[in-house]
């Protein structure tokens, strides 16, 4: 079930929940194969990532394994996207990555969460979209949670936890991430 803000709620024991689980199993099989490849296997990596997301990625796409996801079919990537090693993308809520984006190692893009109410936590999964706009750099070890848009040309500093939208042309950092300064032509 979805609502007008892009939030997707999946309750356990439903056909949608069964489909989500089947997709997780599919993604794990594909990423297990992808994660046995090396940097020199760029064409095979692109082919497997294309299979994972259900759409052909551009020849300029570059990913260094290992890579982890809990779905894959809700990931969309643009041209000249670079994903460094050991990244985790949970994409149930939708994950849009625009052109020219650089993602550092150990970055987590997590669109999924659970209700705060303990009685509902194990039976409900909530997905909220993440949008990464053009020419963004997400540095090492950053985490971005669902419901966030990172604006064009922005930089997310290493180790940051992004819980709110990032304006275009802004350096953010910290936990929770806050604007540090505007980014302009130097």
PDB file of N, CA, C and O in Angstrom, residues 12 15 18 22 26 30-31 38 40 42 74 96 100 125 135 145 154 164 172 185:
ATOM      1  N   UNK A  12       2.968  -7.730   7.272  1.00  0.00           N
ATOM      2  CA  UNK A  12       3.321  -9.138   7.204  1.00  0.00           C
ATOM      3  C   UNK A  12       2.116 -10.012   6.905  1.00  0.00           C
ATOM      4  O   UNK A  12       0.981  -9.665   7.213  1.00  0.00           O
ATOM      5  N   UNK A  15       0.074 -10.744   0.428  1.00  0.00           N
ATOM      6  CA  UNK A  15       0.745 -11.049  -0.837  1.00  0.00           C
ATOM      7  C   UNK A  15       1.893 -10.076  -1.137  1.00  0.00           C
ATOM      8  O   UNK A  15       2.925 -10.475  -1.679  1.00  0.00           O
ATOM      9  N   UNK A  18       4.861 -11.265   0.811  1.00  0.00           N
ATOM     10  CA  UNK A  18       5.460 -12.446   0.169  1.00  0.00           C
ATOM     11  C   UNK A  18       6.280 -12.034  -1.047  1.00  0.00           C
ATOM     12  O   UNK A  18       7.370 -12.569  -1.285  1.00  0.00           O
ATOM     13  N   UNK A  22      10.314 -12.581  -1.666  1.00  0.00           N
ATOM     14  CA  UNK A  22      10.826 -13.228  -2.883  1.00  0.00           C
ATOM     15  C   UNK A  22      11.852 -12.329  -3.574  1.00  0.00           C
ATOM     16  O   UNK A  22      12.872 -12.803  -4.078  1.00  0.00           O
ATOM     17  N   UNK A  26      15.835 -13.004  -4.449  1.00  0.00           N
ATOM     18  CA  UNK A  26      16.370 -12.781  -5.799  1.00  0.00           C
ATOM     19  C   UNK A  26      17.590 -11.862  -5.740  1.00  0.00           C
ATOM     20  O   UNK A  26      18.642 -12.144  -6.310  1.00  0.00           O
ATOM     21  N   UNK A  30      21.641 -12.563  -6.790  1.00  0.00           N
ATOM     22  CA  UNK A  30      22.370 -11.749  -7.777  1.00  0.00           C
ATOM     23  C   UNK A  30      23.593 -11.098  -7.140  1.00  0.00           C
ATOM     24  O   UNK A  30      24.691 -11.123  -7.703  1.00  0.00           O
ATOM     25  N   UNK A  31      23.427 -10.513  -5.947  1.00  0.00           N
ATOM     26  CA  UNK A  31      24.575  -9.839  -5.326  1.00  0.00           C
ATOM     27  C   UNK A  31      25.645 -10.827  -4.872  1.00  0.00           C
ATOM     28  O   UNK A  31      26.821 -10.482  -4.861  1.00  0.00           O
ATOM     29  N   UNK A  38      35.695  -8.861  -9.554  1.00  0.00           N
ATOM     30  CA  UNK A  38      36.738  -7.906  -9.181  1.00  0.00           C
ATOM     31  C   UNK A  38      36.578  -6.626  -9.997  1.00  0.00           C
ATOM     32  O   UNK A  38      35.760  -6.553 -10.920  1.00  0.00           O
ATOM     33  N   UNK A  40      38.287  -5.529 -12.308  1.00  0.00           N
ATOM     34  CA  UNK A  40      38.514  -5.766 -13.732  1.00  0.00           C
ATOM     35  C   UNK A  40      37.287  -6.316 -14.456  1.00  0.00           C
ATOM     36  O   UNK A  40      37.248  -6.364 -15.673  1.00  0.00           O
ATOM     37  N   UNK A  42      34.293  -5.067 -14.874  1.00  0.00           N
ATOM     38  CA  UNK A  42      33.319  -3.964 -14.939  1.00  0.00           C
ATOM     39  C   UNK A  42      32.120  -4.295 -15.826  1.00  0.00           C
ATOM     40  O   UNK A  42      30.978  -3.968 -15.477  1.00  0.00           O
ATOM     41  N   UNK A  74      13.877  -1.358  -7.032  1.00  0.00           N
ATOM     42  CA  UNK A  74      13.421   0.022  -6.841  1.00  0.00           C
ATOM     43  C   UNK A  74      14.579   1.020  -6.929  1.00  0.00           C
ATOM     44  O   UNK A  74      14.451   2.168  -6.542  1.00  0.00           O
ATOM     45  N   UNK A  96      16.380   6.875  -6.148  1.00  0.00           N
ATOM     46  CA  UNK A  96      16.714   7.517  -7.417  1.00  0.00           C
ATOM     47  C   UNK A  96      18.058   8.204  -7.293  1.00  0.00           C
ATOM     48  O   UNK A  96      18.223   9.111  -6.466  1.00  0.00           O
ATOM     49  N   UNK A 100      26.097  11.708 -12.612  1.00  0.00           N
ATOM     50  CA  UNK A 100      27.324  12.289 -12.048  1.00  0.00           C
ATOM     51  C   UNK A 100      27.453  12.132 -10.534  1.00  0.00           C
ATOM     52  O   UNK A 100      28.214  12.866  -9.903  1.00  0.00           O
ATOM     53  N   UNK A 125       6.633  -3.148   7.524  1.00  0.00           N
ATOM     54  CA  UNK A 125       7.803  -2.499   6.940  1.00  0.00           C
ATOM     55  C   UNK A 125       7.334  -1.242   6.231  1.00  0.00           C
ATOM     56  O   UNK A 125       6.355  -1.265   5.497  1.00  0.00           O
ATOM     57  N   UNK A 135      25.145  15.274  -9.564  1.00  0.00           N
ATOM     58  CA  UNK A 135      26.477  15.735  -9.164  1.00  0.00           C
ATOM     59  C   UNK A 135      26.682  15.781  -7.651  1.00  0.00           C
ATOM     60  O   UNK A 135      27.446  16.590  -7.145  1.00  0.00           O
ATOM     61  N   UNK A 145      18.675   8.237   5.289  1.00  0.00           N
ATOM     62  CA  UNK A 145      17.454   7.494   5.593  1.00  0.00           C
ATOM     63  C   UNK A 145      16.326   7.902   4.653  1.00  0.00           C
ATOM     64  O   UNK A 145      16.386   8.937   3.987  1.00  0.00           O
ATOM     65  N   UNK A 154      25.484  18.900  -3.990  1.00  0.00           N
ATOM     66  CA  UNK A 154      25.778  18.883  -2.557  1.00  0.00           C
ATOM     67  C   UNK A 154      26.795  17.804  -2.207  1.00  0.00           C
ATOM     68  O   UNK A 154      27.044  16.875  -2.986  1.00  0.00           O
ATOM     69  N   UNK A 164      17.211  14.648   7.093  1.00  0.00           N
ATOM     70  CA  UNK A 164      16.380  15.711   6.507  1.00  0.00           C
ATOM     71  C   UNK A 164      16.937  16.075   5.142  1.00  0.00           C
ATOM     72  O   UNK A 164      18.122  15.854   4.850  1.00  0.00           O
ATOM     73  N   UNK A 172      26.937  19.235   4.016  1.00  0.00           N
ATOM     74  CA  UNK A 172      26.328  18.863   5.291  1.00  0.00           C
ATOM     75  C   UNK A 172      27.210  17.844   5.993  1.00  0.00           C
ATOM     76  O   UNK A 172      27.946  17.093   5.352  1.00  0.00           O
ATOM     77  N   UNK A 185      31.504  28.139  -6.591  1.00  0.00           N
ATOM     78  CA  UNK A 185      32.700  27.982  -7.425  1.00  0.00           C
ATOM     79  C   UNK A 185      33.873  28.587  -6.667  1.00  0.00           C
ATOM     80  O   UNK A 185      33.819  29.714  -6.176  1.00  0.00           O
TER      81      UNK A 185
END
